[in-house]
PDB file of C-alpha atoms and ligand atoms in Angstrom:
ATOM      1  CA  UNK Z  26       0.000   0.000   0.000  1.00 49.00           C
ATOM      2  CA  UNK Z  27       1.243   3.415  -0.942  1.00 61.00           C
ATOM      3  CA  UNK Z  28       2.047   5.846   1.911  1.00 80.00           C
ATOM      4  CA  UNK Z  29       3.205   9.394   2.225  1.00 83.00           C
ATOM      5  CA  UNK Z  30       5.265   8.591   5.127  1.00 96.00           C
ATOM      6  CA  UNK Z  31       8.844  10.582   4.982  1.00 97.00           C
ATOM      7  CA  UNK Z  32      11.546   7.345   4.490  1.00 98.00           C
ATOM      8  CA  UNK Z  33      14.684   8.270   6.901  1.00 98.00           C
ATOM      9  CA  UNK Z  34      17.625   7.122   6.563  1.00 98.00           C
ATOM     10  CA  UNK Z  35      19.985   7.717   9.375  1.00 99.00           C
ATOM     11  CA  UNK Z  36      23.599   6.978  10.498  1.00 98.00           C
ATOM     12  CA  UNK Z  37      24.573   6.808  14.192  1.00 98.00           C
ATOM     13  CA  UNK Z  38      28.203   6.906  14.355  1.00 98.00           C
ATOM     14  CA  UNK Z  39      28.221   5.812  18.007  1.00 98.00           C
ATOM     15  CA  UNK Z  40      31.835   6.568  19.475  1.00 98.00           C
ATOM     16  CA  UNK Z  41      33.635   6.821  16.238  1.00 98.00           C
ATOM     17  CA  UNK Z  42      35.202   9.827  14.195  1.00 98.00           C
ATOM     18  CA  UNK Z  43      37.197  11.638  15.442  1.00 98.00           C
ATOM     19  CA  UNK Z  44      36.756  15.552  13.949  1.00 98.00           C
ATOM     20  CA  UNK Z  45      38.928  15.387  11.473  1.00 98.00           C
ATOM     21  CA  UNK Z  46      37.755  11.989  10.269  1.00 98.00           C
ATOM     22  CA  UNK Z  47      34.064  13.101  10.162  1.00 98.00           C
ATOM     23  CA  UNK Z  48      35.215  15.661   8.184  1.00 98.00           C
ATOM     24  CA  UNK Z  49      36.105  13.099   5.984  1.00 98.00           C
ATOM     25  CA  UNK Z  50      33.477  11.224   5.978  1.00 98.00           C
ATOM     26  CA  UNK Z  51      31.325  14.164   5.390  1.00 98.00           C
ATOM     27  CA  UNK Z  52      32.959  15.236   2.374  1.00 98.00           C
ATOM     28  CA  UNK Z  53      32.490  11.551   0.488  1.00 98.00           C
ATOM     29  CA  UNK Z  54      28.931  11.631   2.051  1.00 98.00           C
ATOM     30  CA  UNK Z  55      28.127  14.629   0.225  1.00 98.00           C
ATOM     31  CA  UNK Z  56      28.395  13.730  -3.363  1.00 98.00           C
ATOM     32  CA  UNK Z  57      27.075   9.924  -2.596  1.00 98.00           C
ATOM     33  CA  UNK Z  58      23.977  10.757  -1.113  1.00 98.00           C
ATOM     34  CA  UNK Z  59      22.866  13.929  -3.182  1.00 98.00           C
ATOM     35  CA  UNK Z  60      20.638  12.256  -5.391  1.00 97.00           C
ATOM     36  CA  UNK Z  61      18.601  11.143  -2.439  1.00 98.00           C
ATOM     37  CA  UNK Z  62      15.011  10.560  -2.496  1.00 97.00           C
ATOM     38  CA  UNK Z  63      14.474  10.161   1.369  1.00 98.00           C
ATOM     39  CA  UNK Z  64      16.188  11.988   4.446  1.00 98.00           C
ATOM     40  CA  UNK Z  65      19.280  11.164   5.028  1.00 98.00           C
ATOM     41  CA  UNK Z  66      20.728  11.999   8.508  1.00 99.00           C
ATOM     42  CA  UNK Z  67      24.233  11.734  10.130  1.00 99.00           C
ATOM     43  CA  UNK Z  68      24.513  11.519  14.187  1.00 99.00           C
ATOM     44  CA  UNK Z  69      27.574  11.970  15.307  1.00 98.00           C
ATOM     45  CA  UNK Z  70      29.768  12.321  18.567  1.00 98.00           C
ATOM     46  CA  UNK Z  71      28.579  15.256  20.549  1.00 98.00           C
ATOM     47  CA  UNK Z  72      32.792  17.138  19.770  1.00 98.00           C
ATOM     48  CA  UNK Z  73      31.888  16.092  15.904  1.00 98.00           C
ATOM     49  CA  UNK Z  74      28.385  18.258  16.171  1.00 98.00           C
ATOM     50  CA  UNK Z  75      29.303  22.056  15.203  1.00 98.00           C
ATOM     51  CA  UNK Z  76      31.371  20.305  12.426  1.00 98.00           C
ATOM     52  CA  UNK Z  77      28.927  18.588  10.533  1.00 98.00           C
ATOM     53  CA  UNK Z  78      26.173  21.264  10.710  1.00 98.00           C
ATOM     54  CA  UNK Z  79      28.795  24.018   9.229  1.00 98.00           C
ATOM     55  CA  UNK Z  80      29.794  21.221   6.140  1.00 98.00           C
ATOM     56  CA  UNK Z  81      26.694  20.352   5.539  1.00 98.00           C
ATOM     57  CA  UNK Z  82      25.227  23.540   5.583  1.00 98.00           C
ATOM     58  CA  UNK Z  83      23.308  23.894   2.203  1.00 98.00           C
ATOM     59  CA  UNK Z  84      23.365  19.878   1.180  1.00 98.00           C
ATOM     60  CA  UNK Z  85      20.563  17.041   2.016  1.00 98.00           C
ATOM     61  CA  UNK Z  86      22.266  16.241   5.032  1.00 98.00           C
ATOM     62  CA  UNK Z  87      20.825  16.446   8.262  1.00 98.00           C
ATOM     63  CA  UNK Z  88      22.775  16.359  11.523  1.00 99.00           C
ATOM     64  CA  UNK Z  89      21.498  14.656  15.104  1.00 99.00           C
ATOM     65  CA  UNK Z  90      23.228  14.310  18.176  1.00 99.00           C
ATOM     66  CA  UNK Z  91      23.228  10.609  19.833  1.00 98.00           C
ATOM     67  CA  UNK Z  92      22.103  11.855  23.584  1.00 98.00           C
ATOM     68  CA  UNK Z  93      20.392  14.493  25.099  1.00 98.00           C
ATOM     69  CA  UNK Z  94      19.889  15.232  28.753  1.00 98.00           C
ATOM     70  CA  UNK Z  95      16.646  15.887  29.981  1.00 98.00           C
ATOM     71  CA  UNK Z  96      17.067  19.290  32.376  1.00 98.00           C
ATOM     72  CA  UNK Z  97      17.704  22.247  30.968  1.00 97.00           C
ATOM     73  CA  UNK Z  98      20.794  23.474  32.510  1.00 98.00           C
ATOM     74  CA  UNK Z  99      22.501  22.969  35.963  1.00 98.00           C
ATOM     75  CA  UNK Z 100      24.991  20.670  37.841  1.00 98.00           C
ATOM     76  CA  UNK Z 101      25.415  17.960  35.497  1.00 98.00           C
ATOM     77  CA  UNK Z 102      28.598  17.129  35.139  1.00 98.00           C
ATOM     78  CA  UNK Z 103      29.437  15.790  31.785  1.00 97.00           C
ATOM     79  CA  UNK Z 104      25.726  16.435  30.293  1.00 98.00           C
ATOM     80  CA  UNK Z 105      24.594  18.174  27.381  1.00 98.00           C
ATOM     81  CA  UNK Z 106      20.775  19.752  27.421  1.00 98.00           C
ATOM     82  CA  UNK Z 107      18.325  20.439  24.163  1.00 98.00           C
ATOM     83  CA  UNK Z 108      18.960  23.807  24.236  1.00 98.00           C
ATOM     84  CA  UNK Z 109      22.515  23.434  23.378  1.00 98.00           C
ATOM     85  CA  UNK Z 110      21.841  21.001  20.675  1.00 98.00           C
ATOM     86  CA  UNK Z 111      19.572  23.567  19.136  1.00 98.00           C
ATOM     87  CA  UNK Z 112      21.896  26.067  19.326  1.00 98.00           C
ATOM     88  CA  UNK Z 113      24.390  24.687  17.521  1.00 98.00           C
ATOM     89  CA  UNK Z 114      22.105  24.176  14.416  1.00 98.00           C
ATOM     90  CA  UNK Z 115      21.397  20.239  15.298  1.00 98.00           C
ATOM     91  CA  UNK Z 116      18.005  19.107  14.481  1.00 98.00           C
ATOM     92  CA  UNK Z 117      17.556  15.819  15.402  1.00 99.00           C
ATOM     93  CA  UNK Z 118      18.797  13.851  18.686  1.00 99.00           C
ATOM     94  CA  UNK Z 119      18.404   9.775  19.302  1.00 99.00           C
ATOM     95  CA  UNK Z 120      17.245   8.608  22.503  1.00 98.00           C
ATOM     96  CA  UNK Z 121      16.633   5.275  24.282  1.00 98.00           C
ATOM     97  CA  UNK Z 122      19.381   3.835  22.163  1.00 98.00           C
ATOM     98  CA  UNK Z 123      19.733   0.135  23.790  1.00 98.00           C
ATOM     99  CA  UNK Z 124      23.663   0.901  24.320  1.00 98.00           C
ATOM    100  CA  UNK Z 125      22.324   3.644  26.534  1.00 98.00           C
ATOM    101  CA  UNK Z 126      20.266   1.492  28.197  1.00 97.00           C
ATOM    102  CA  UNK Z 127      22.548  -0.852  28.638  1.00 97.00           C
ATOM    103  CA  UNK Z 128      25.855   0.680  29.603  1.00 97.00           C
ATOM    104  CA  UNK Z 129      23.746   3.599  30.957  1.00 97.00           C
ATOM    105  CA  UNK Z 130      21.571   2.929  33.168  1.00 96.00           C
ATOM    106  CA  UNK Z 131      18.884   4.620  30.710  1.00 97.00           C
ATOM    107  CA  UNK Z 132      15.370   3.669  31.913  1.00 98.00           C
ATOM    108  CA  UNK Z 133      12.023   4.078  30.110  1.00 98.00           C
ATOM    109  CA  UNK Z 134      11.590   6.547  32.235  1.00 98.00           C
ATOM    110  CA  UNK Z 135      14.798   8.424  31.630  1.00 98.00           C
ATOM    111  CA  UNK Z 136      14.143   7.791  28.184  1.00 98.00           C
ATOM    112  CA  UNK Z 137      10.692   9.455  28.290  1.00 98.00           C
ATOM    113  CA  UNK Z 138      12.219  12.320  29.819  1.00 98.00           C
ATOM    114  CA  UNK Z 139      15.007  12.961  27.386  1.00 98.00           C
ATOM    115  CA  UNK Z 140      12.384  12.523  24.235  1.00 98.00           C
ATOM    116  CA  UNK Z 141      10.043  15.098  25.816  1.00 98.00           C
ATOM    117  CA  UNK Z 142      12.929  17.702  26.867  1.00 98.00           C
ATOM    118  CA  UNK Z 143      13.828  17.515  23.271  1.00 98.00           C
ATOM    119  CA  UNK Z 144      11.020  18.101  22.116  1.00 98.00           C
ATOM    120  CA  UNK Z 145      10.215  20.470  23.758  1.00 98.00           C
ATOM    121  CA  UNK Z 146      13.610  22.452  22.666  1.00 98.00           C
ATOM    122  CA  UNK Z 147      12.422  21.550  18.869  1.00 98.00           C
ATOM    123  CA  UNK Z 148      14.630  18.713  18.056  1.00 98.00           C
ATOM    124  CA  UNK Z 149      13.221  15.909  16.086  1.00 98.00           C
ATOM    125  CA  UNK Z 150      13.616  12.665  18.257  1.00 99.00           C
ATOM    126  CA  UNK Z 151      14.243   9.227  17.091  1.00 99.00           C
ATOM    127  CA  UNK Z 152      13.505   7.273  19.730  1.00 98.00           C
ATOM    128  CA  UNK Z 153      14.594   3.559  20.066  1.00 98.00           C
ATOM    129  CA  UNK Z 154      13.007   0.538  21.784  1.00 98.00           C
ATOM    130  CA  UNK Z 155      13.592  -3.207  20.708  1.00 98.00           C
ATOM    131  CA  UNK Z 156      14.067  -6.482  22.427  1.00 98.00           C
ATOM    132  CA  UNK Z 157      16.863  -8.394  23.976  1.00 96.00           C
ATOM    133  CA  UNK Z 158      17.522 -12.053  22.779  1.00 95.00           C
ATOM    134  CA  UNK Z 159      16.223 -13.527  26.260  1.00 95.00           C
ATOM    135  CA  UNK Z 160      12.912 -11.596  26.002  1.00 96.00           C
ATOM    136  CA  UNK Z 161      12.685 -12.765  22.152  1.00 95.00           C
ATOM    137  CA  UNK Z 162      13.033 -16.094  23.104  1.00 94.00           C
ATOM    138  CA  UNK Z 163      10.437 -15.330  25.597  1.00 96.00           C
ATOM    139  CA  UNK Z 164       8.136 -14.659  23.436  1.00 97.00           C
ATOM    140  CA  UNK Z 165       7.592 -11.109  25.007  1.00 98.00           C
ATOM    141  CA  UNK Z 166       8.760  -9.527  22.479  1.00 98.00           C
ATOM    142  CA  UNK Z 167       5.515  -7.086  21.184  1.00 98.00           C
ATOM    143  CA  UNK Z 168       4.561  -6.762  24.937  1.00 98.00           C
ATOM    144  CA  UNK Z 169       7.868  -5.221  25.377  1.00 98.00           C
ATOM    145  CA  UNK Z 170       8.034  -2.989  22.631  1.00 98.00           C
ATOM    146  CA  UNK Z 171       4.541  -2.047  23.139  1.00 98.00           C
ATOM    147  CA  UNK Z 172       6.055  -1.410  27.212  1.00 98.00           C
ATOM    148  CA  UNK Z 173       9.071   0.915  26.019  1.00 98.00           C
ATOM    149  CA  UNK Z 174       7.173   2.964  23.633  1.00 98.00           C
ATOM    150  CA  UNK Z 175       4.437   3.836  25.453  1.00 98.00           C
ATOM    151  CA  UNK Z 176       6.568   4.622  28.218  1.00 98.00           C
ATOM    152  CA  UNK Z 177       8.862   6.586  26.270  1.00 98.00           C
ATOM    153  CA  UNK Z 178       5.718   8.479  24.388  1.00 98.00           C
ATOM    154  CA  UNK Z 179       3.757   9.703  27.537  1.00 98.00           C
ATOM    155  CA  UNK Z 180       3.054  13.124  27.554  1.00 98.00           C
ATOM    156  CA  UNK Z 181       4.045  13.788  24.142  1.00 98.00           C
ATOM    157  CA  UNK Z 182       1.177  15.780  22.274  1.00 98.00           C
ATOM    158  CA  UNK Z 183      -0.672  14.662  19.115  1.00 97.00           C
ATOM    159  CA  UNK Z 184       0.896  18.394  17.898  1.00 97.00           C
ATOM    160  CA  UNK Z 185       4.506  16.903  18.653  1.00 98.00           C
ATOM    161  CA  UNK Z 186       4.004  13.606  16.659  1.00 97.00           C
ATOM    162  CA  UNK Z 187       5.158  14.599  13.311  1.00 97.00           C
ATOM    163  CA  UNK Z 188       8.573  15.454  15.203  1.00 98.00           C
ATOM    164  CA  UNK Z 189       8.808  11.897  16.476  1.00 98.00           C
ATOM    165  CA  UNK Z 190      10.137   8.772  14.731  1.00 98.00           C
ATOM    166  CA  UNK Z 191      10.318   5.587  16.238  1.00 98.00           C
ATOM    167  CA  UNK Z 192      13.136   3.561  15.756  1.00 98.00           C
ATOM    168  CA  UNK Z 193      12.867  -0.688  16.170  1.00 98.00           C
ATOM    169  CA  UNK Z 194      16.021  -1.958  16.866  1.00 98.00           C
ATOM    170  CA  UNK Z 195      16.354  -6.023  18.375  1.00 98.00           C
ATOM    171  CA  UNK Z 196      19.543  -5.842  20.561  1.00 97.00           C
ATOM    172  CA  UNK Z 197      20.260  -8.966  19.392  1.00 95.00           C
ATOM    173  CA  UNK Z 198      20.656  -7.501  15.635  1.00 95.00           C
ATOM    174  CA  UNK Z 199      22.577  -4.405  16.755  1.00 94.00           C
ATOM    175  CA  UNK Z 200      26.386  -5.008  16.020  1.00 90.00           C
ATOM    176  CA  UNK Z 201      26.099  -8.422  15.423  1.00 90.00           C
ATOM    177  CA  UNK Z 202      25.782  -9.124  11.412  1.00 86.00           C
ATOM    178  CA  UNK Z 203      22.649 -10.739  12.514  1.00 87.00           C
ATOM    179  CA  UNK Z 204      19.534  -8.899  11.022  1.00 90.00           C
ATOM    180  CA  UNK Z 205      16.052  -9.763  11.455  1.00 92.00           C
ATOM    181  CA  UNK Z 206      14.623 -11.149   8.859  1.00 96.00           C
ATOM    182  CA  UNK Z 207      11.952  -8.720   6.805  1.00 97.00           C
ATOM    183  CA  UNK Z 208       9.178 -10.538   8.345  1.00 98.00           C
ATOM    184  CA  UNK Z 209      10.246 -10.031  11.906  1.00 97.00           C
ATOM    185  CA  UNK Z 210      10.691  -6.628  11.389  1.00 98.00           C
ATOM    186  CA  UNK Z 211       7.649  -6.065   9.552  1.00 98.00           C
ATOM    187  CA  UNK Z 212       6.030  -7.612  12.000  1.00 98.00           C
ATOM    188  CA  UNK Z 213       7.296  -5.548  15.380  1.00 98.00           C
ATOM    189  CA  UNK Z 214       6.921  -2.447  13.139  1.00 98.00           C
ATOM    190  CA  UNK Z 215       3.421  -2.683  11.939  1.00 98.00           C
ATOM    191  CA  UNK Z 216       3.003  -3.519  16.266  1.00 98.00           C
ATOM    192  CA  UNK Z 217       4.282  -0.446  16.737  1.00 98.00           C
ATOM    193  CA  UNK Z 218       1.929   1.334  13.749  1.00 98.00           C
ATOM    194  CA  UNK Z 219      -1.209  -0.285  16.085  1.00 98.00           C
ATOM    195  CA  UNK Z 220      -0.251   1.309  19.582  1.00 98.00           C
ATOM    196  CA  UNK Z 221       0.642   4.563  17.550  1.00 98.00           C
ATOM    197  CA  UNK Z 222      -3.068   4.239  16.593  1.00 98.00           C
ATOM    198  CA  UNK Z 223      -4.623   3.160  20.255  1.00 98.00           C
ATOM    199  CA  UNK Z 224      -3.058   6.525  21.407  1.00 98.00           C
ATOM    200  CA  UNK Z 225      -2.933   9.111  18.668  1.00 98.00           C
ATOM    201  CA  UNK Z 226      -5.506   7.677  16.092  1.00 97.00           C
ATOM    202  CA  UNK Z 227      -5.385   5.251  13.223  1.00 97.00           C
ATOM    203  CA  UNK Z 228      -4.968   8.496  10.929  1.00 96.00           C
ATOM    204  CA  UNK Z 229      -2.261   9.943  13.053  1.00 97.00           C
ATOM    205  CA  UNK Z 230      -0.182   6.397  13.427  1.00 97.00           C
ATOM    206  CA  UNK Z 231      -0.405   6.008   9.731  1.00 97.00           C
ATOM    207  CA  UNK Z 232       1.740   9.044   9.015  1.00 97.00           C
ATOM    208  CA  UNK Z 233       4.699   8.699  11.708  1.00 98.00           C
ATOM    209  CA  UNK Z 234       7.897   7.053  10.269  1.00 98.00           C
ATOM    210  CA  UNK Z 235       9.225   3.805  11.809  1.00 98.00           C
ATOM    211  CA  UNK Z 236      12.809   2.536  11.218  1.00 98.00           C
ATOM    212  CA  UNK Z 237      14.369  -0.707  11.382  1.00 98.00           C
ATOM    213  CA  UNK Z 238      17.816  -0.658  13.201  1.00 97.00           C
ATOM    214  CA  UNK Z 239      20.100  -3.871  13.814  1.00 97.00           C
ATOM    215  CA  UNK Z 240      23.107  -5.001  11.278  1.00 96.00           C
ATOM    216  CA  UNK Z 241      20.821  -3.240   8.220  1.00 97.00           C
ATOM    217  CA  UNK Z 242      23.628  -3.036   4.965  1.00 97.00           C
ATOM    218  CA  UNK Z 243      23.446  -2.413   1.573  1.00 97.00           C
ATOM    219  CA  UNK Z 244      22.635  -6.290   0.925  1.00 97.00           C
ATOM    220  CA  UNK Z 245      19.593  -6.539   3.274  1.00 97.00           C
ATOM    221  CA  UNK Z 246      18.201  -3.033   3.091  1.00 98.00           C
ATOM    222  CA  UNK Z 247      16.530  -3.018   0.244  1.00 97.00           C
ATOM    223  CA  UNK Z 248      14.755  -6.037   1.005  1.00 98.00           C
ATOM    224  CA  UNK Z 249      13.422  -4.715   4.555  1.00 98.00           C
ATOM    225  CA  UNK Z 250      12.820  -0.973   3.282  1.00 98.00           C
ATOM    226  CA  UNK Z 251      10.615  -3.317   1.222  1.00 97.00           C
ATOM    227  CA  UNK Z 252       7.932  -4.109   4.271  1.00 97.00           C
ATOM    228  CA  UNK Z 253       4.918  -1.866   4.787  1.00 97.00           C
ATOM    229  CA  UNK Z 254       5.808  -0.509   7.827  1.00 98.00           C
ATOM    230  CA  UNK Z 255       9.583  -0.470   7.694  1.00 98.00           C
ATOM    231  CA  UNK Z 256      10.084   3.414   6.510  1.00 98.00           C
ATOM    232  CA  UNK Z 257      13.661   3.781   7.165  1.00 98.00           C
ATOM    233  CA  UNK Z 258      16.522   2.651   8.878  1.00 98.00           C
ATOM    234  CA  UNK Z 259      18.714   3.371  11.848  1.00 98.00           C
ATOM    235  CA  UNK Z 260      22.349   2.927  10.206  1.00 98.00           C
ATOM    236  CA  UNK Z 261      25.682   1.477  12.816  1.00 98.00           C
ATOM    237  CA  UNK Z 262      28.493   0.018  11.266  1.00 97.00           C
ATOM    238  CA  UNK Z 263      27.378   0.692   7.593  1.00 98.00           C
ATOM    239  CA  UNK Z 264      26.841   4.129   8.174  1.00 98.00           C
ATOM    240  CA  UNK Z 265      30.787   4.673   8.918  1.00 98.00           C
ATOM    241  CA  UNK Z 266      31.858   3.878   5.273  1.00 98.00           C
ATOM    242  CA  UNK Z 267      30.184   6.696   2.693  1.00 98.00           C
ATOM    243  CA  UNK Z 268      30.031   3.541   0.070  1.00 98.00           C
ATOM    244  CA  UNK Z 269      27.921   1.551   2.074  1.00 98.00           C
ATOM    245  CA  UNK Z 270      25.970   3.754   3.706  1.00 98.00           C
ATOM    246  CA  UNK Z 271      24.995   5.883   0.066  1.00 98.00           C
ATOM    247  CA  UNK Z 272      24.218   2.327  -1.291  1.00 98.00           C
ATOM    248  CA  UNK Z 273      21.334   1.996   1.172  1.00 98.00           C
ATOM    249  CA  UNK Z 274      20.249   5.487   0.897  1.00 98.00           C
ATOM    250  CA  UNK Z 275      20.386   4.609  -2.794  1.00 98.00           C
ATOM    251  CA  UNK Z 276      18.063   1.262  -1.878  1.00 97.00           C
ATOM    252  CA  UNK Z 277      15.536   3.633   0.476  1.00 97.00           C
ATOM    253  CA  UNK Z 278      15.207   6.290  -2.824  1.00 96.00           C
ATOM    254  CA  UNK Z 279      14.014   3.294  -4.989  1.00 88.00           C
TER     255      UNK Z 279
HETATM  256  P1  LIG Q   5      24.561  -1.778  13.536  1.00 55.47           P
HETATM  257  O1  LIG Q   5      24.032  -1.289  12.209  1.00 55.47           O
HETATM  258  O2  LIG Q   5      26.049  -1.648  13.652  1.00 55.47           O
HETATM  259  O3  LIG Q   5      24.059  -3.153  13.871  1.00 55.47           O
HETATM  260  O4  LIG Q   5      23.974  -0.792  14.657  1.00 55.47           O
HETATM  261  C1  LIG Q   5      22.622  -0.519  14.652  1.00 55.47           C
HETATM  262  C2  LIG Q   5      22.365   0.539  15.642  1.00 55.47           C
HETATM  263  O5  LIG Q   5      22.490   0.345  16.829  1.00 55.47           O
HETATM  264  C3  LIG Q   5      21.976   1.873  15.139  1.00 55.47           C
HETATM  265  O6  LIG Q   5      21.547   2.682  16.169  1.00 55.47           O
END
């Protein structure tokens, strides 16, 4: 079925790049991805930021940052707020990544606080839930998801919606070569689609963008860009090489 959801495509670098390298990177990116038919968006380290908005200033590259905390200013050490994201020309920010959760200590909570703080400063949030292997084999798997973005969704407005994508990303896929199949992901995305609709509206749910996250490459991406409700993807390893990652921007533009 036809859709006018926006397709995303969107690199998180994690902790790689140094300046000068995603200066590099930038520059191949460029050229490679011009052509695009979808959005294409780079998040980088927090000290690679500034950089990328001034060089890609004037192309169809987007910039996000990978964290955001959730008070606006004050003692916390190490922390960067919304308000300094925006000022630096970012426009889009990730939270609940699982890393975050994991190494973290990021709760659905937390993670509900950082989405609406960012919002709130006018940042576009992707926000990430997705299952562990355990809770797969479970079989809790859309009870969980279901869990994490509710959670992370409270309080947001209908009106704030359009600024929110949702980003499905199995932990068990993420860094591991091991993708879901189409089918799975299909099938946790269009989950995701029906509690969009529960609490915004079938209309509403039909027009927010959901990515697929988890060992996506220019060999697979194609195939799960293919699935209804897969409208994008959230980009690790592959997004670190301007080849690979233009090849599946290239795949999302078909
Ligand atoms: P990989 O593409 O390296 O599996 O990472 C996915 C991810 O975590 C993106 O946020």
């Amino acid at each position: 079925m036809e859709n006018n959801r926006k397709t995303i495509i969107a690199g998180n670098w994690k902790m790689n790049k140094t300046t000068t390298e995603a200066v590099e990177l930038i520059d191949a990116l460029i050229p490679a991805v011009a052509d695009a038919q979808c959005e294409v968006v780079i998040c980088t380290p927090f000290t690679a930021l500034a950089t990328a908005v001034e060089k890609t200033r004037g192309t169809n590259i987007h910039v996000g940052a990978q964290n955001v905390h959730f008070e606006q200013s004050g003692a916390f050490t190490g922390e960067i707020s919304a308000e300094m994201l925006v000022d630096l020309g970012v426009e889009y920010v990730i939270t609940g990544h699982s890393e975050r959760r994991q190494y973290f200590a990021e709760t659905d909570e937390t993670v509900n606080k950082r989405t609406l703080a960012a919002l709130n400063a006018g940042l576009k949030v992707l926000v990430c839930v997705g299952e562990n292997l355990e809770q797969r084999e479970q079989g809790v798997t859309e009870e969980l998801v279901r869990l994490q973005t509710k959670i992370a969704l409270q309080g947001v407005t209908k009106e704030q919606l359009p600024q929110v994508v949702i980003a499905y990303e199995p932990v068990w896929a993420i860094g591991t070569g091991k993708t879901a199949t189409s089918d799975q992901a299909q099938e946790v995305c269009g989950c995701i689609r029906q509690l969009l609709g529960e609490l915004y509206g079938e209309d509403t749910a039909q027009t927010v963008t959901i990515q697929y996250g988890g060992s996506m490459n220019p060999a697979n991406a194609e195939e799960l860009l293919g699935k209804p409700d897969v409208d994008g993807g959230l980009i690790g390893g592959a997004s670190l090489k301007a080849d690979a990652f233009a090849s599946i921007v290239a795949a999302a533009s078909r």
